[in-house]
CSV table of C-alpha atoms in Angstrom, one decimal:
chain,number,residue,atom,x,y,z
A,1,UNK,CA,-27.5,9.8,-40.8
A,2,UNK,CA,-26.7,6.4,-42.6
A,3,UNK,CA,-29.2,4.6,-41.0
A,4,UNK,CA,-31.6,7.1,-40.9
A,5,UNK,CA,-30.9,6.7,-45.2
A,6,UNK,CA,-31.9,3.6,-45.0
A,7,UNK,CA,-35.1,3.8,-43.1
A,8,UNK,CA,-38.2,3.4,-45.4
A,9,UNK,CA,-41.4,5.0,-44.4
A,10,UNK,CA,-42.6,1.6,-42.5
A,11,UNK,CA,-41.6,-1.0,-40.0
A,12,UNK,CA,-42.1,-4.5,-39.7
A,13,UNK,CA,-42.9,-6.4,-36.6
A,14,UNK,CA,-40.6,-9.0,-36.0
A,15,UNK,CA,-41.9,-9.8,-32.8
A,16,UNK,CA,-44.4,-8.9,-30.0
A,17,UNK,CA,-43.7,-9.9,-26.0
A,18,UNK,CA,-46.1,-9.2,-23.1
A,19,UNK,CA,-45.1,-9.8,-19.8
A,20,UNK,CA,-47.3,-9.7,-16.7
A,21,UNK,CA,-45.5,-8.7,-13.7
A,22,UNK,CA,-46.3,-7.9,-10.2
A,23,UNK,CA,-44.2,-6.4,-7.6
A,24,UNK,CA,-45.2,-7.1,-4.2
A,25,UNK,CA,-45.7,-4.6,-1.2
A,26,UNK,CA,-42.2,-3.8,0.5
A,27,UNK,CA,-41.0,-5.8,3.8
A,28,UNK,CA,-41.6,-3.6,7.0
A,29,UNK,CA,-39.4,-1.1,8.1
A,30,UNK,CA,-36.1,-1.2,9.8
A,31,UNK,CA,-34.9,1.7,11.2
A,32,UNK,CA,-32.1,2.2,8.2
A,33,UNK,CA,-35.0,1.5,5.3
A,34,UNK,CA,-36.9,4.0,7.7
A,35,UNK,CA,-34.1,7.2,7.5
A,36,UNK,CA,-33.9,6.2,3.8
A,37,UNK,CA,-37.4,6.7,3.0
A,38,UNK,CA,-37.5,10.0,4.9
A,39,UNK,CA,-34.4,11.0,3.2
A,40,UNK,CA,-36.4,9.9,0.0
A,41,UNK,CA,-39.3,11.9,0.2
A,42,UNK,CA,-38.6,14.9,2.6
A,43,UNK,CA,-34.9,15.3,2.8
A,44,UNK,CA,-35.0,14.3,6.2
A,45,UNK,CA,-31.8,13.4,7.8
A,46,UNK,CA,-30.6,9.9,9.7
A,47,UNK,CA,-30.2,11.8,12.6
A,48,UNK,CA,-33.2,14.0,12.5
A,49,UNK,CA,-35.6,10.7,11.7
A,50,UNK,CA,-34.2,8.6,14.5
A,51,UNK,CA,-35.0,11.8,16.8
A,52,UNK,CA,-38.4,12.1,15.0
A,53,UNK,CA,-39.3,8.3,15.1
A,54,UNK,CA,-38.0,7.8,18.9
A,55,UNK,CA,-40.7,10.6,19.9
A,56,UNK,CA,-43.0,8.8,18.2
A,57,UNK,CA,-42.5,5.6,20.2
A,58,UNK,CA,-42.2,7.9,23.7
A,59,UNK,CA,-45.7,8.9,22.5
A,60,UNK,CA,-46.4,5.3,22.5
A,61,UNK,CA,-47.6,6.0,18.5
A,62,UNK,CA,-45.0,3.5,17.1
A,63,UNK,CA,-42.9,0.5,18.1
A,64,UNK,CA,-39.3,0.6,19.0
A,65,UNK,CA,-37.6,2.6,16.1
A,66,UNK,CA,-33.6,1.5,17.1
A,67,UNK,CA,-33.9,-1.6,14.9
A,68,UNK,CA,-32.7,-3.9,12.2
A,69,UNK,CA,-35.4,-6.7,11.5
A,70,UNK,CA,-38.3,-5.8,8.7
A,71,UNK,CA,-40.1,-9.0,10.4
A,72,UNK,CA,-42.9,-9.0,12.9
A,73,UNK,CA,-43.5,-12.3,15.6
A,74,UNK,CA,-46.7,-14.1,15.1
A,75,UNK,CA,-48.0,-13.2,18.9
A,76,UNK,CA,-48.1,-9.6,17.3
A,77,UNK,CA,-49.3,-10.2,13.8
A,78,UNK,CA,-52.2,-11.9,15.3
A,79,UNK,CA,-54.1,-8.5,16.8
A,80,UNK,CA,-52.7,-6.1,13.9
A,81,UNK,CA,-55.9,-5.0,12.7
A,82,UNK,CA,-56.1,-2.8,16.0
A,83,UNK,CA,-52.9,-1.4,14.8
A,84,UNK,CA,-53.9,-1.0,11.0
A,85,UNK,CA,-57.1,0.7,12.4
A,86,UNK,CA,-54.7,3.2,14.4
A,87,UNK,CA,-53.9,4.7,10.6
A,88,UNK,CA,-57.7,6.0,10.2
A,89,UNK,CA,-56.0,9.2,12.1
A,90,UNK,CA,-54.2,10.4,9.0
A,91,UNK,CA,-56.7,11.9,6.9
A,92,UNK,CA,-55.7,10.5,3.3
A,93,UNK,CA,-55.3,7.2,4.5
A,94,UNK,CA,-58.8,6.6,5.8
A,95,UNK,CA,-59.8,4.9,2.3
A,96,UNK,CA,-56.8,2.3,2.1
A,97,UNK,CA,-58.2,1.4,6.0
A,98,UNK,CA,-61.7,0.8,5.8
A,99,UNK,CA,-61.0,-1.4,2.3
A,100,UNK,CA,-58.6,-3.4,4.5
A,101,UNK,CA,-61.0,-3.3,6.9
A,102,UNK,CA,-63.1,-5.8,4.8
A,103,UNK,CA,-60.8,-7.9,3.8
A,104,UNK,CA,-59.1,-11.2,5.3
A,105,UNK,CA,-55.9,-10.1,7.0
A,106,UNK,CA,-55.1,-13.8,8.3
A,107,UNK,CA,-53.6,-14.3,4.8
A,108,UNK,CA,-51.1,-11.9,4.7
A,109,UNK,CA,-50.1,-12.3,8.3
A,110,UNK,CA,-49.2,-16.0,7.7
A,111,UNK,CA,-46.6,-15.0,4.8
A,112,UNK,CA,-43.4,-15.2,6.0
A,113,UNK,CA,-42.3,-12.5,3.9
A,114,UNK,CA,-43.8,-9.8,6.7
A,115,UNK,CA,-44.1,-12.7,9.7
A,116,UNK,CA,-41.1,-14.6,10.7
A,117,UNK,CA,-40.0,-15.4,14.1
A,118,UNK,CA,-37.0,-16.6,13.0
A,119,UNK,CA,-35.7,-13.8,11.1
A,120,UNK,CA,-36.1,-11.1,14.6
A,121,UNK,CA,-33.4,-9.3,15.9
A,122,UNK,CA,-33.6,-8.1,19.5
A,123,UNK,CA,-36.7,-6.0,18.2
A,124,UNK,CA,-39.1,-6.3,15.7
A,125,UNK,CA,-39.7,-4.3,12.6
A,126,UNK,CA,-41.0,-0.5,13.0
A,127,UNK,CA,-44.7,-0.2,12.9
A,128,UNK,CA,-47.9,1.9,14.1
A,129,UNK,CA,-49.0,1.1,17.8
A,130,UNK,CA,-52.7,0.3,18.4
A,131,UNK,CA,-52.8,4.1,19.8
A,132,UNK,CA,-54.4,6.3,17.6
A,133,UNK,CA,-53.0,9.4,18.0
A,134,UNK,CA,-54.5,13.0,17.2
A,135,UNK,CA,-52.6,13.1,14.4
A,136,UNK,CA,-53.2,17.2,13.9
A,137,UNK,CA,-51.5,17.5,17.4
A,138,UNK,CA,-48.1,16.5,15.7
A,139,UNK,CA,-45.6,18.1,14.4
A,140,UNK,CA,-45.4,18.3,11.1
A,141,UNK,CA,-42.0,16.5,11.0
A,142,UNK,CA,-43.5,13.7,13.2
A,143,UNK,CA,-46.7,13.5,11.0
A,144,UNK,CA,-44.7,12.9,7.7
A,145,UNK,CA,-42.7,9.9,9.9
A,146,UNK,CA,-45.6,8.5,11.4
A,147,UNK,CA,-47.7,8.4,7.8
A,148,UNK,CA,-44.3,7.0,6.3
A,149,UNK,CA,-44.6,4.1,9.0
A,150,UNK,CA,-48.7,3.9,8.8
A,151,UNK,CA,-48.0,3.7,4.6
A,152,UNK,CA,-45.6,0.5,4.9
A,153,UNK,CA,-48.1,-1.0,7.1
A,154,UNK,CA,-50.8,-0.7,5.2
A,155,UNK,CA,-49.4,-1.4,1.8
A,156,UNK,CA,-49.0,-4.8,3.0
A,157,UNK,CA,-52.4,-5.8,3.0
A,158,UNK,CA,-53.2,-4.3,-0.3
A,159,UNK,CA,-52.8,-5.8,-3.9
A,160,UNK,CA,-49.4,-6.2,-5.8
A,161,UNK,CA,-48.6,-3.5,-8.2
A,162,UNK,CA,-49.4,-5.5,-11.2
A,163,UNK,CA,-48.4,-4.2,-14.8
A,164,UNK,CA,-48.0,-5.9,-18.6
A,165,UNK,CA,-44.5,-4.9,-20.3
A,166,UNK,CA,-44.3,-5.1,-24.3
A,167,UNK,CA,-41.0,-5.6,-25.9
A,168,UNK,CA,-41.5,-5.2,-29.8
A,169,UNK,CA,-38.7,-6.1,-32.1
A,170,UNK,CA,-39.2,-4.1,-35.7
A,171,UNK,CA,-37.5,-3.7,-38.4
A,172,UNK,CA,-36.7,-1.1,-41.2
A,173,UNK,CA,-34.6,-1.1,-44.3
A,174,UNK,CA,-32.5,-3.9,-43.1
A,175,UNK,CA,-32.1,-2.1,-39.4
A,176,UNK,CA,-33.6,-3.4,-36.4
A,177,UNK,CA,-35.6,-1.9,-33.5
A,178,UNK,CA,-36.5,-2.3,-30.1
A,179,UNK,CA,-38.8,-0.7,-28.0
A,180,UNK,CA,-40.4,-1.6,-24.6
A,181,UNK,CA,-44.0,0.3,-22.9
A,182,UNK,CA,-45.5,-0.7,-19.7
A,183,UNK,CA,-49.0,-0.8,-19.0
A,184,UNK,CA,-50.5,-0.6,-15.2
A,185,UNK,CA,-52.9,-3.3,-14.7
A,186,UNK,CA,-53.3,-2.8,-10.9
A,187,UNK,CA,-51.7,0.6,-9.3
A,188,UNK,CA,-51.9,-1.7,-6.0
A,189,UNK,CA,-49.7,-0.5,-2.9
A,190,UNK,CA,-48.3,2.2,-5.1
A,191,UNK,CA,-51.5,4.4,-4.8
A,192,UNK,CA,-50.5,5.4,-1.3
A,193,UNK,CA,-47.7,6.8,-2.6
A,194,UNK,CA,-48.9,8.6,-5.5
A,195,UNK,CA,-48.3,12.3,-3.1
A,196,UNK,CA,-44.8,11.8,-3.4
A,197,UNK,CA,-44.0,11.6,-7.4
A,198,UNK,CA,-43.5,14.9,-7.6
A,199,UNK,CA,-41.4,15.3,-4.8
């Protein structure tokens, strides 16, 4: 109540920041950032997404789920577009493929943030096969893991999430004030997952 006393009717600025920042697509997943995302967004269980993700891979619709590394090896990066092209087979993802479809891939598979030899456990991070599976033939419990998977994949090859932060400093009958507002620039990545921000 004091310092709402001394509050006049305006503010001055004392100062004005913009930032530009842009977060980049997540790594791959391992099978523990898998059972988190699930958990995430459906409630899913560890043990029910392992069971979920390794009928997936007996379907031959994903790569080996039981692993730690978010890295794939160069002799597999070099053919994923067959596997990025596997994804047309979930309806809502058909746009994010064909706009990777035209763009250069080579790029992103050279970053070692996604591509890394080194970095490989006994398996390689979890991804989509180049099967494309009838994807209305699946469970719904193995659709949901399989889109989570085809998502991550995806996202890589699409732009950052890129947005400007403000921080503005004001001040008000000797008081002072801050106050922060992002603005998105480029939704990026994050549009694939614009479904779940209700969940």
């Amino acid at each position: 109540e004091a310092v709402l006393a001394r509050i006049t009717g305006h503010a001055v600025v004392a100062s004005l920041e913009t930032e530009r920042k842009t977060i980049p697509a997540p790594m791959l997943h391992s099978l523990l950032e898998l059972q988190k995302e699930a958990n995430k967004f459906y409630g899913m269980t560890s043990s029910d997404t392992l069971k979920i993700a390794q009928s997936l891979y007996e379907k031959k619709l994903i790569t080996y789920p039981r692993t730690e590394s978010k890295h794939l090896p160069t002799n597999f990066a070099q053919h994923i577009e067959r596997n990025v092209q596997a994804a047309q087979s979930v309806p809502q993802l058909q746009q994010a493929v064909q706009y990777i479809a035209g763009q250069n891939t080579s790029r992103i598979m050279q970053s070692k943030r996604y591509v890394d030899d080194k970095k490989l456990t006994d398996h390689h991070a979890i991804t989509l096969t180049d099967v494309t599976p009838t994807f209305g033939s699946l469970s719904m419990a193995e659709q949901r893991i399989y889109e989570l998977v085809a998502k991550r994949l995806l996202s890589i090859f699409l732009p950052p999430y890129t947005f400007d932060e403000t921080t503005v400093v004001l001040t008000s009958g000797g008081e002072t004030f801050k106050a922060r507002g992002k603005m998105v620039i480029e939704k990026g990545f994050t549009a694939l997952y614009e479904q779940h921000k209700k969940k």
